[in-house]
CSV table of C-alpha atoms and ligand atoms in Angstrom, one decimal:
chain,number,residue,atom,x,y,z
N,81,UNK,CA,8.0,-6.0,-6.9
N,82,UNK,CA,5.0,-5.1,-9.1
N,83,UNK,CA,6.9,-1.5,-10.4
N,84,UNK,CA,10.0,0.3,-9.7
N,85,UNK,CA,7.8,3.3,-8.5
N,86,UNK,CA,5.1,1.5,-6.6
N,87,UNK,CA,6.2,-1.8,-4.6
N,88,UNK,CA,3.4,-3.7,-3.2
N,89,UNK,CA,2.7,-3.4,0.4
N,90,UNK,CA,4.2,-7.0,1.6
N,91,UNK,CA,7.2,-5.3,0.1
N,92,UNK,CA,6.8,-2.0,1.7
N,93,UNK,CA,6.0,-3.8,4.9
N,94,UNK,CA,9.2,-6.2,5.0
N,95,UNK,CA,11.6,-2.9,4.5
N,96,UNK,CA,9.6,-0.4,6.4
N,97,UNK,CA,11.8,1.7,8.3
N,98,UNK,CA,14.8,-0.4,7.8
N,99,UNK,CA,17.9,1.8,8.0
N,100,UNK,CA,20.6,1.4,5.4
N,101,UNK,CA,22.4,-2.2,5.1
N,102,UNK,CA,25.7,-1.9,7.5
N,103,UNK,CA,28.3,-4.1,6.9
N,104,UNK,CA,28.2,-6.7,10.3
N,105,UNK,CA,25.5,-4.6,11.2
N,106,UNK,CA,22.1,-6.0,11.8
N,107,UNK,CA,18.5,-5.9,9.0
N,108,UNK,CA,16.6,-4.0,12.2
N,109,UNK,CA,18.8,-3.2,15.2
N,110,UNK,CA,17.6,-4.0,18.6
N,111,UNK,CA,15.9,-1.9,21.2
N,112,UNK,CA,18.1,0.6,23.0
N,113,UNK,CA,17.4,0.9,26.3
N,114,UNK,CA,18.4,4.2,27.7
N,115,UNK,CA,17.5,6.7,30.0
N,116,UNK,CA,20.1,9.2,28.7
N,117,UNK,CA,22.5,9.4,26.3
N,118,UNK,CA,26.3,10.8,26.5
N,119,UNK,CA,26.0,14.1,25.9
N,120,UNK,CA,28.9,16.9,26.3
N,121,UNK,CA,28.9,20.1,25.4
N,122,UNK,CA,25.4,21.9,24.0
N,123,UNK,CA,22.7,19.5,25.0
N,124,UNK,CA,21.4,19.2,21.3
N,125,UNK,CA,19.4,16.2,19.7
N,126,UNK,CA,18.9,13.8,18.3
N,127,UNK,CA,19.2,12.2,21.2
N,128,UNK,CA,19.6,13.6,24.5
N,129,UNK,CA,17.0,12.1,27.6
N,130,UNK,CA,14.7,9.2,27.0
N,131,UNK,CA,11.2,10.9,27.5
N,132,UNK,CA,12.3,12.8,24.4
N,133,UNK,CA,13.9,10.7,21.5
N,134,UNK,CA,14.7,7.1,21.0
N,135,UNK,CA,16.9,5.4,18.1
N,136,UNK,CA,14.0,2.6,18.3
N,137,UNK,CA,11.2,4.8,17.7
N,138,UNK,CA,12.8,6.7,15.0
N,139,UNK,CA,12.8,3.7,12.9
N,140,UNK,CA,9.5,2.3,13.8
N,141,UNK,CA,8.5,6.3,13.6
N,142,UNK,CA,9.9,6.2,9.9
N,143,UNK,CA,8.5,2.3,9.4
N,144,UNK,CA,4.9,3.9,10.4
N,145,UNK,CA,5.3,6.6,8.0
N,146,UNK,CA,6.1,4.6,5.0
N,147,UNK,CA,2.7,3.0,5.5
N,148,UNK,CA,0.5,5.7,6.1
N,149,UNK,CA,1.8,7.8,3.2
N,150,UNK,CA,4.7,5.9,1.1
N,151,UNK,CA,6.4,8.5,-1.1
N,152,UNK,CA,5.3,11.8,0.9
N,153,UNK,CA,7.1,13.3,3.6
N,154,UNK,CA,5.2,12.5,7.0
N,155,UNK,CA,6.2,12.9,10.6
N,156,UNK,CA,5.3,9.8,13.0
N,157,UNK,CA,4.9,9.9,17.1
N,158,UNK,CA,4.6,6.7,18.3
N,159,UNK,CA,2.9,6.7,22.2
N,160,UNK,CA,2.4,4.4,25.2
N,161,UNK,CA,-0.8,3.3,24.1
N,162,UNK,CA,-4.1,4.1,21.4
N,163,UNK,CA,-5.7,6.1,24.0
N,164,UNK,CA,-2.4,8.2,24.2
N,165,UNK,CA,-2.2,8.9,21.0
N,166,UNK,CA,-5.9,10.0,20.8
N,167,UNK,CA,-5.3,12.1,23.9
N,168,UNK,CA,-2.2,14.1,22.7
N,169,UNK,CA,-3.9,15.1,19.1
N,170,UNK,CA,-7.1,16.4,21.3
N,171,UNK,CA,-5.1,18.2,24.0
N,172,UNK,CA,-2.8,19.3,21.6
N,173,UNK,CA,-5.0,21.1,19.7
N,174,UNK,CA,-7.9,21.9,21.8
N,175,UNK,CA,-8.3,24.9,24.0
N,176,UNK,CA,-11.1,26.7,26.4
N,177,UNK,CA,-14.0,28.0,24.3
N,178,UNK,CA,-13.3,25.3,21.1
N,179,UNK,CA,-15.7,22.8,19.9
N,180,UNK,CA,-14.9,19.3,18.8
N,181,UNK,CA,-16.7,16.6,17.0
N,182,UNK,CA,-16.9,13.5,18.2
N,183,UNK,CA,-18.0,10.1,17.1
N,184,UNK,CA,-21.5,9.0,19.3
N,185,UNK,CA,-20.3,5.3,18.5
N,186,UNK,CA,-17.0,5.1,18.8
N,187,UNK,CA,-14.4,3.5,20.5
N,188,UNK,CA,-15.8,3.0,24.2
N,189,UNK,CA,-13.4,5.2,26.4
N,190,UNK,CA,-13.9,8.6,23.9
N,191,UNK,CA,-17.2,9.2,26.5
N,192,UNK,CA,-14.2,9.1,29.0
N,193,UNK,CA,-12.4,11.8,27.2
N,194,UNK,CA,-15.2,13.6,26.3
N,195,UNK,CA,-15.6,14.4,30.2
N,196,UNK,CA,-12.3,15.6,30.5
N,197,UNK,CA,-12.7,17.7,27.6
N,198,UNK,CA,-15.8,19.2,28.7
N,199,UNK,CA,-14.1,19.9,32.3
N,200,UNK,CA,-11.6,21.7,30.4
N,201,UNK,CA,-14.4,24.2,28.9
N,202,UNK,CA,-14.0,22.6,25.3
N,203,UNK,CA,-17.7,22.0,23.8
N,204,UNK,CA,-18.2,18.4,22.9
N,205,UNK,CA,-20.7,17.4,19.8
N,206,UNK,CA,-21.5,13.6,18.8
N,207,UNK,CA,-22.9,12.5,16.1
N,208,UNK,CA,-23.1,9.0,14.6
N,209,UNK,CA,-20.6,7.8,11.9
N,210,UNK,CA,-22.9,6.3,9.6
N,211,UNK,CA,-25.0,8.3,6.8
N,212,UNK,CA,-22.2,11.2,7.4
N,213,UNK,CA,-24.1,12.2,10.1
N,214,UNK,CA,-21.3,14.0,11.5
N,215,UNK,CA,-21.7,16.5,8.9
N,216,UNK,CA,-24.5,18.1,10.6
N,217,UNK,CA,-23.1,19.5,13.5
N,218,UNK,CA,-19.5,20.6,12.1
N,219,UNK,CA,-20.2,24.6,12.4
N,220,UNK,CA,-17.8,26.3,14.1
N,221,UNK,CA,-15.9,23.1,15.3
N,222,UNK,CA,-11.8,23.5,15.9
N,223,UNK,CA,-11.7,19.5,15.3
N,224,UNK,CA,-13.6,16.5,13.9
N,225,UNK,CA,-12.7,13.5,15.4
N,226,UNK,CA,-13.6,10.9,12.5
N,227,UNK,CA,-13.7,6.7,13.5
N,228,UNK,CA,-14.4,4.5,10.0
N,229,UNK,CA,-14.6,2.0,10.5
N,230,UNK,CA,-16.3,2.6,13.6
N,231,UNK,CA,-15.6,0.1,17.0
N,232,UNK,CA,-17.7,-2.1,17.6
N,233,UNK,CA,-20.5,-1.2,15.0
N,234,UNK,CA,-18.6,-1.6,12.1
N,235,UNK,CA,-20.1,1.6,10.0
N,236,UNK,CA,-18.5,3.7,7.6
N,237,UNK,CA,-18.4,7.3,6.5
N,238,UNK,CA,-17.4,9.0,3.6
N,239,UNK,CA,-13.7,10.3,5.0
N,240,UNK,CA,-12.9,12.3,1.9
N,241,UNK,CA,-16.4,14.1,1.9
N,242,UNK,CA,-16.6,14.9,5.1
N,243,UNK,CA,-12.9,16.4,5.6
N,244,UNK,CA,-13.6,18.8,2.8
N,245,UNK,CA,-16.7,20.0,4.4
N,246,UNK,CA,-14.3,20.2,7.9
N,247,UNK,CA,-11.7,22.0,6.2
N,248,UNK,CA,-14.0,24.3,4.9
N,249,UNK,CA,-15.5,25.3,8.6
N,250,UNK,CA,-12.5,25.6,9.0
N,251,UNK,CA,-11.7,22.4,11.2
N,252,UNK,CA,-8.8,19.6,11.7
N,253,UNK,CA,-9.4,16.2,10.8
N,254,UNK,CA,-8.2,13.6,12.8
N,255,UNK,CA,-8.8,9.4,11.9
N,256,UNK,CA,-8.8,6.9,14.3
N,257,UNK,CA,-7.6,4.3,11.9
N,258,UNK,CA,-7.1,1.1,14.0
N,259,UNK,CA,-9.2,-1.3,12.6
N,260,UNK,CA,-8.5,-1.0,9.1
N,261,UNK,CA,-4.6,-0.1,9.4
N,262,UNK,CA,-2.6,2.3,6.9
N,263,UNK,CA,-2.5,-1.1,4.7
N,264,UNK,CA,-6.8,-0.9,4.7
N,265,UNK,CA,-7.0,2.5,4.6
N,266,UNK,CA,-4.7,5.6,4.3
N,267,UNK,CA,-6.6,8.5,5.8
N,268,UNK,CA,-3.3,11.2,5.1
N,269,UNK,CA,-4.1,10.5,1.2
N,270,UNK,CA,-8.1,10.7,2.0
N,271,UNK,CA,-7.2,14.6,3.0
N,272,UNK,CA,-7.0,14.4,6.8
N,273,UNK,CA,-4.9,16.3,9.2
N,274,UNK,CA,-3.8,13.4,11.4
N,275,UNK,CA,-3.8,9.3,11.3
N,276,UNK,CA,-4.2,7.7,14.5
N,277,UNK,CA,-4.2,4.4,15.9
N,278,UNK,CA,-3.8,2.0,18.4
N,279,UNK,CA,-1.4,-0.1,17.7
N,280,UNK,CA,-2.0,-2.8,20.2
N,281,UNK,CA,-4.6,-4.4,17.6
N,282,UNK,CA,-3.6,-5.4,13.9
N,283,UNK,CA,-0.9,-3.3,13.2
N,284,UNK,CA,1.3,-5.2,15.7
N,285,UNK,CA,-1.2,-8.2,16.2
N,286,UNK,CA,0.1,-10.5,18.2
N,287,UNK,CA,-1.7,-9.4,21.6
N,288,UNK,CA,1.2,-8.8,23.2
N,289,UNK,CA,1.9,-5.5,23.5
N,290,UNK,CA,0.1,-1.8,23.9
N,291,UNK,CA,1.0,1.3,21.5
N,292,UNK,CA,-0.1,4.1,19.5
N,293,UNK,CA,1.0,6.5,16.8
N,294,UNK,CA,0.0,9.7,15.5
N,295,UNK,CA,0.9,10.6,11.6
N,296,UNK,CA,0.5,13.9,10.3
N,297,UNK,CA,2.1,16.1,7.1
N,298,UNK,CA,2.2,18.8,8.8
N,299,UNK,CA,5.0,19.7,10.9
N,300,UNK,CA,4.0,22.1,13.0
N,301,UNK,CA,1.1,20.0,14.0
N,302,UNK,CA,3.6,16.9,14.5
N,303,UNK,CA,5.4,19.6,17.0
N,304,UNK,CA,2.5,20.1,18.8
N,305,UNK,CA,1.8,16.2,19.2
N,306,UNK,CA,5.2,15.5,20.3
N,307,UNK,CA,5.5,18.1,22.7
N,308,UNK,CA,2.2,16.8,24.5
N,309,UNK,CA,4.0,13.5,24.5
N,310,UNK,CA,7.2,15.0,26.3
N,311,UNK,CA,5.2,16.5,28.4
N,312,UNK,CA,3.1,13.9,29.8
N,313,UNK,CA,5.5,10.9,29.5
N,314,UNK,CA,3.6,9.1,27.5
N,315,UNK,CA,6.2,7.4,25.7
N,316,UNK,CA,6.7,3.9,24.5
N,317,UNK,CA,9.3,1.8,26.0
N,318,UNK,CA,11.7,0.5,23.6
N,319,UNK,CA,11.0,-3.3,23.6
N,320,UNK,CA,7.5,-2.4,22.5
N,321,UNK,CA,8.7,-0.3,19.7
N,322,UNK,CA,10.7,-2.8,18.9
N,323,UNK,CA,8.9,-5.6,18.6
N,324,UNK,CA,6.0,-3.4,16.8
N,325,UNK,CA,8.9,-2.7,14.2
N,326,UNK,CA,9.1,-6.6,14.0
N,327,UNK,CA,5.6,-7.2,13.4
N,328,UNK,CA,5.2,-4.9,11.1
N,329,UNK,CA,7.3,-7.2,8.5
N,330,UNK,CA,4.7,-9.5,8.5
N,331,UNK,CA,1.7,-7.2,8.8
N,332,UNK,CA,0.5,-7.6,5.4
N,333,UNK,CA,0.4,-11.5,5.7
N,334,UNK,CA,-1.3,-11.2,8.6
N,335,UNK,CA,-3.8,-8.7,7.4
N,336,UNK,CA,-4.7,-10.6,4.0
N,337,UNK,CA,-5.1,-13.8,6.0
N,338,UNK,CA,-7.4,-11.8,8.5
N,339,UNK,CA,-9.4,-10.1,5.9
N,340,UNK,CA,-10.3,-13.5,3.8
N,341,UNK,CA,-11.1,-15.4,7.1
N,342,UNK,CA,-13.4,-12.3,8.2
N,343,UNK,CA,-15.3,-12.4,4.9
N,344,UNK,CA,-15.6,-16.1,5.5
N,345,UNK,CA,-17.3,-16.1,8.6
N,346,UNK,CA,-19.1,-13.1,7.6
N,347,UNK,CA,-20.2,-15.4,5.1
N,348,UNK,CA,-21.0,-18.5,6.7
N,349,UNK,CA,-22.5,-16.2,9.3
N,350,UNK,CA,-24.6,-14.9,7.1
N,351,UNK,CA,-26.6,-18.3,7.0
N,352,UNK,CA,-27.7,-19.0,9.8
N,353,UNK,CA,-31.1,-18.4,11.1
N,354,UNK,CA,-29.9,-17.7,14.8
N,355,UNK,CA,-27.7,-14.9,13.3
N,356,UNK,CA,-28.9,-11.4,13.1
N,357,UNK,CA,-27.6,-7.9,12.9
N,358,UNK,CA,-24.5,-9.3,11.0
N,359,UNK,CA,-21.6,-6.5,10.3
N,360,UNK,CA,-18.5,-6.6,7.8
N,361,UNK,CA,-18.1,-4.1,5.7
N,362,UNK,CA,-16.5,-6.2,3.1
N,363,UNK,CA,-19.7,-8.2,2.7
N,364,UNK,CA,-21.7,-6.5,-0.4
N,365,UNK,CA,-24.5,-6.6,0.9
N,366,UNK,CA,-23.1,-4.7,4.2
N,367,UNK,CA,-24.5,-1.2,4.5
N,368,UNK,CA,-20.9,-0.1,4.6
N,369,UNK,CA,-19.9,-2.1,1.6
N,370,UNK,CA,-20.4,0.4,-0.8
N,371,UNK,CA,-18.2,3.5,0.6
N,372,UNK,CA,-15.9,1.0,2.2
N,373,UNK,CA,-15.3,-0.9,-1.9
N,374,UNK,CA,-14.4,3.2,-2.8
N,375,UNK,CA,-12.2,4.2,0.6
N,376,UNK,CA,-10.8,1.0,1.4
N,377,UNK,CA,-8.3,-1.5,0.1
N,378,UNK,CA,-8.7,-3.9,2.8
N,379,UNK,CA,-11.7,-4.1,5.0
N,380,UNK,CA,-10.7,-5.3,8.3
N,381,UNK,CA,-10.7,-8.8,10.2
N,382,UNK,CA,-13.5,-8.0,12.5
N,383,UNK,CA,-17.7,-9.4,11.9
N,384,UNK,CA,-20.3,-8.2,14.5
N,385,UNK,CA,-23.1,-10.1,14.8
N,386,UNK,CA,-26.0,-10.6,17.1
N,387,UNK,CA,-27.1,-13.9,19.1
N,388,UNK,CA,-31.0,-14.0,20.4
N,389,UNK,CA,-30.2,-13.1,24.2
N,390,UNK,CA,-27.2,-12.9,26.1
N,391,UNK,CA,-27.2,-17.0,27.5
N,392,UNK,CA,-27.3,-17.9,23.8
N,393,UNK,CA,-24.2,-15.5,23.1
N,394,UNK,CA,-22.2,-16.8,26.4
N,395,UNK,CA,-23.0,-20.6,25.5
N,396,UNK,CA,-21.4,-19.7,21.9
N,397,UNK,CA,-18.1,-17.8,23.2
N,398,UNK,CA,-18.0,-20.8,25.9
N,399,UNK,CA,-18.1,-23.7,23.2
N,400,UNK,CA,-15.1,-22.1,20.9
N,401,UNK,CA,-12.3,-23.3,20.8
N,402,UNK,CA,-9.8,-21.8,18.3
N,403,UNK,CA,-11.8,-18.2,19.4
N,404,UNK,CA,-10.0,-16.9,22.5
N,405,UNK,CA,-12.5,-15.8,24.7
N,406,UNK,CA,-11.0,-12.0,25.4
N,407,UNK,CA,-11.0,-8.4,24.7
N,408,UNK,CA,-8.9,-6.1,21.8
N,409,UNK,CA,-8.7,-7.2,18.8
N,410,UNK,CA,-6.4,-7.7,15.0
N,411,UNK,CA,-4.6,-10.4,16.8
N,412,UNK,CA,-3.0,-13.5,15.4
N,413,UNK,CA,-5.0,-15.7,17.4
N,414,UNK,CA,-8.8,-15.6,17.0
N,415,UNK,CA,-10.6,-13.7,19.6
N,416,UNK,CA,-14.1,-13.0,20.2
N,417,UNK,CA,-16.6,-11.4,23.3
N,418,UNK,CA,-19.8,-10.2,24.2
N,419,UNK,CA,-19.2,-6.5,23.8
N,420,UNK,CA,-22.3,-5.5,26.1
N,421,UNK,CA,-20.3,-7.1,28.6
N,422,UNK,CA,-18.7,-3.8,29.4
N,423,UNK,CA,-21.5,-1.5,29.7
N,424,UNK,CA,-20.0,1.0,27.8
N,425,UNK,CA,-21.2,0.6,24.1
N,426,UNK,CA,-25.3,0.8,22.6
N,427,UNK,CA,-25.9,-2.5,22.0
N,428,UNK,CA,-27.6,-5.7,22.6
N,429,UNK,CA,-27.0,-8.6,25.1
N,430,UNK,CA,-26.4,-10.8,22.5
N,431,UNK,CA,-23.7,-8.1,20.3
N,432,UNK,CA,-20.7,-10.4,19.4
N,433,UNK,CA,-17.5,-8.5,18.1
N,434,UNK,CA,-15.2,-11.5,16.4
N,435,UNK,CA,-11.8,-10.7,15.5
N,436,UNK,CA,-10.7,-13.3,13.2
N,437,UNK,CA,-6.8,-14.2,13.2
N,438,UNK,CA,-4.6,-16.5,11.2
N,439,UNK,CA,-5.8,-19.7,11.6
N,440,UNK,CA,-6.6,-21.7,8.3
N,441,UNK,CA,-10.0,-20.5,7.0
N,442,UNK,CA,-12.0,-24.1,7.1
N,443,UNK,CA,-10.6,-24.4,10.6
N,444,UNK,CA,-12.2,-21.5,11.6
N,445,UNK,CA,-15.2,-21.2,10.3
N,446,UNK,CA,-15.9,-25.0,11.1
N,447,UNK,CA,-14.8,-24.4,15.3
N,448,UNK,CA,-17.4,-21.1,14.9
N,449,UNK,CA,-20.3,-23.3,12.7
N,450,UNK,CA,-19.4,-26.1,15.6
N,451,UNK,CA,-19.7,-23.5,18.5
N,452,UNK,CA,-22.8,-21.9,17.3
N,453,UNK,CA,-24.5,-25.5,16.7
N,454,UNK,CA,-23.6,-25.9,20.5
N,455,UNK,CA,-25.0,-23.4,21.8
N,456,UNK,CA,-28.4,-23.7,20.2
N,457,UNK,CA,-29.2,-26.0,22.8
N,458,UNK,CA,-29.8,-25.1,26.4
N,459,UNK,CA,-26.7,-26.5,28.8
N,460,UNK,CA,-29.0,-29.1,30.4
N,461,UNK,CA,-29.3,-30.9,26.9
N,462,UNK,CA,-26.0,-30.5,25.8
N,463,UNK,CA,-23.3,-32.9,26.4
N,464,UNK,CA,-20.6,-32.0,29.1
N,465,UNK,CA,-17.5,-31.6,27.7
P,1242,PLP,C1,-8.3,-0.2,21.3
P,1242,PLP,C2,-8.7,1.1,20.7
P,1242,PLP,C3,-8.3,2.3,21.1
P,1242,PLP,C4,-7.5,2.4,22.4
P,1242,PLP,O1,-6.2,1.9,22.2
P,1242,PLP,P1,-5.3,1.4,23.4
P,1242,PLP,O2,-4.1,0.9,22.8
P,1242,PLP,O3,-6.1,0.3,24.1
P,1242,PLP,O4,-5.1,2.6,24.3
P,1242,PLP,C5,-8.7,3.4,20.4
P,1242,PLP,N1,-9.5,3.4,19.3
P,1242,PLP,C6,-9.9,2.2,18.9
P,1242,PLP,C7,-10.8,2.2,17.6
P,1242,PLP,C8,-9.6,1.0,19.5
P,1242,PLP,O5,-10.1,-0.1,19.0
């Protein structure tokens, strides 16, 4: 422990949530699965029907909290999935006639929510994350909806700057903090009204499961979150929470080891001739380097980069080998893909988003030096394999 005050987060992480030490009792109990609970008499909490309360996601609730703001009181709702917990702080808070703020270059299915806003009568306003463009069109807005780092183009706004000028026009804040997770970045302490994430990438980050959480101070904003959930369902089933609550005993392991072989590749990346538009905002020379070095304490396992044309990008994802070939990210396992793949983000053919796991550094960035040597070459002249 570095203090009695102020434990490091691998301690934090390998206590989170744990409830007091039970004789013959287990560290972390196992998922309960129930629909209902016995319940005679007044039908009062804590737990009564499954769509409403869980033992298992009280602790991971409580396990979450701890991260996003250790030492302060904070209210956690874990969801079903990121998109979940995005949808239940927006229709929570939004209604008819209100104006939100949304990131232009954000996570790809906010233009998705965007139309179901707007066919709700709420006013929609983008902006771009980088340069705090979002600034500009906060007058009169009921919400900014803030992303930094920002999915898949890896920029960064100032998060402190631009919830004082929110707060000011009278506005929420929300953060969608899933790349950098509460150990990269703790938007609660940065002034915001709400820290949200999916928790299917690095906070859990073993690609195995889908979640979300929303963390807020205030409680009367956690209500309103938690009664959206109730009321649309949109609850996580108790394995999930559970083995999220697993994970998270490693999750500062698996971050550090993420982070140092992002900056290596970013690095070795950075070499090549074939390479352009490279992204990390841990790199210094990275246009996000300099807010991210204030804001930030880790800066993410994920480099962006662009190959000449979209052939050159598929030969490189084909020639990996310890680089999964897949979607999502923060995993354990290295994963990588041609984001323009999907249609639904500005960028070029050749836009790779790598997400770099746990795998020994050299390892790594040798398979991705190997790969990229590979697919220099046209297929014709390469050797099969
Ligand atoms: C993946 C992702 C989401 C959506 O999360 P799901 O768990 O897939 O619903 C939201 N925001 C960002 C930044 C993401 O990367």
């Amino acid at each position: 422990m570095n203090s009695a005050q102020s434990p490091g987060d691998g301690t934090r992480a390998v206590r989170a949530g744990l409830p007091e030490p039970v004789k013959h009792e287990p560290t972390l109990p196992g998922p309960v699965f129930a629909a209902h609970f016995h319940l005679p008499g007044e039908p009062t909490g804590p737990y009564t029907y499954g769509r409403d309360s869980n033992p298992t996601w009280t602790l991971l609730e409580r396990a979450i909290g701890e991260l996003e703001a250790p030492g302060v009181p904070v209210e956690t709702v874990t969801f079903a999935s990121g998109m979940a917990a995005i949808s239940a702080v927006l229709f929570s808070q939004l209604r008819t006639g209100d104006a939100v703020v949304l990131p232009s270059d954000g996570y790809q299915a906010l233009p998705l929510v965007r139309e179901q806003l707007e066919a709700y009568g709420i006013e929609v306003r983008t902006a771009p994350t980088r340069e705090d463009r979002q600034l500009s069109v906060l007058d009169g807005a009921r919400l900014l909806w803030i992303e930094s780092p920002s999915n898949p183009g890896l920029d960064v706004c100032d998060i402190r700057r631009l919830t004082e000028a929110a707060h000011r026009a009278g506005a929420l804040v929300a953060v969608d903090n899933t790349l950098a997770t509460p150990l990269g970045q703790r938007p609660l302490e940065l002034g915001a009204d709400f820290s949200v994430a999916s928790d299917t990438k690095g906070l859990t980050g073993h690609g195995d499961l889908l979640l979300g959480h929303v963390s807020c101070r205030n409680a009367d904003l956690a209500e309103g979150v938690r009664r959206w959930r109730k009321v649309v369902g949109a609850i996580p089933g108790p394995m999930e929470a559970w083995l999220a609550h697993r994970s998270l005993a490693t999750l500062q392991l698996r971050i550090e080891r993420s982070c140092a072989n992002a900056l290596a590749l970013a690095r070795a990346l950075s070499e090549r001739g074939e390479v352009g538009g490279l992204r990390y905002p841990g790199l210094p020379t990275d246009p996000s380097y300099p807010m991210a070095s204030l804001q930030m304490k880790r800066y993410g396992g994920i480099v962006s980069f662009v190959l000449p044309d979209r052939a050159h990008a598929e030969r490189f994802l084909d020639a990996l080998r310890l680089v999964d070939d897949a979607t999502s990210f923060g995993g354990v396992r290295s994963s990588a893909e041609r984001r323009g793949r999907w249609g639904g983000d500005a960028v070029p053919e050749g836009f790779v988003r790598l997400s770099a796991g746990a795998e020994d550094t050299e390892d790594l960035v040798a398979d991705v030096l190997r790969a990229l040597d590979e697919a220099v070459d046209e297929p014709a002249t390469r050797p099969l394999r």
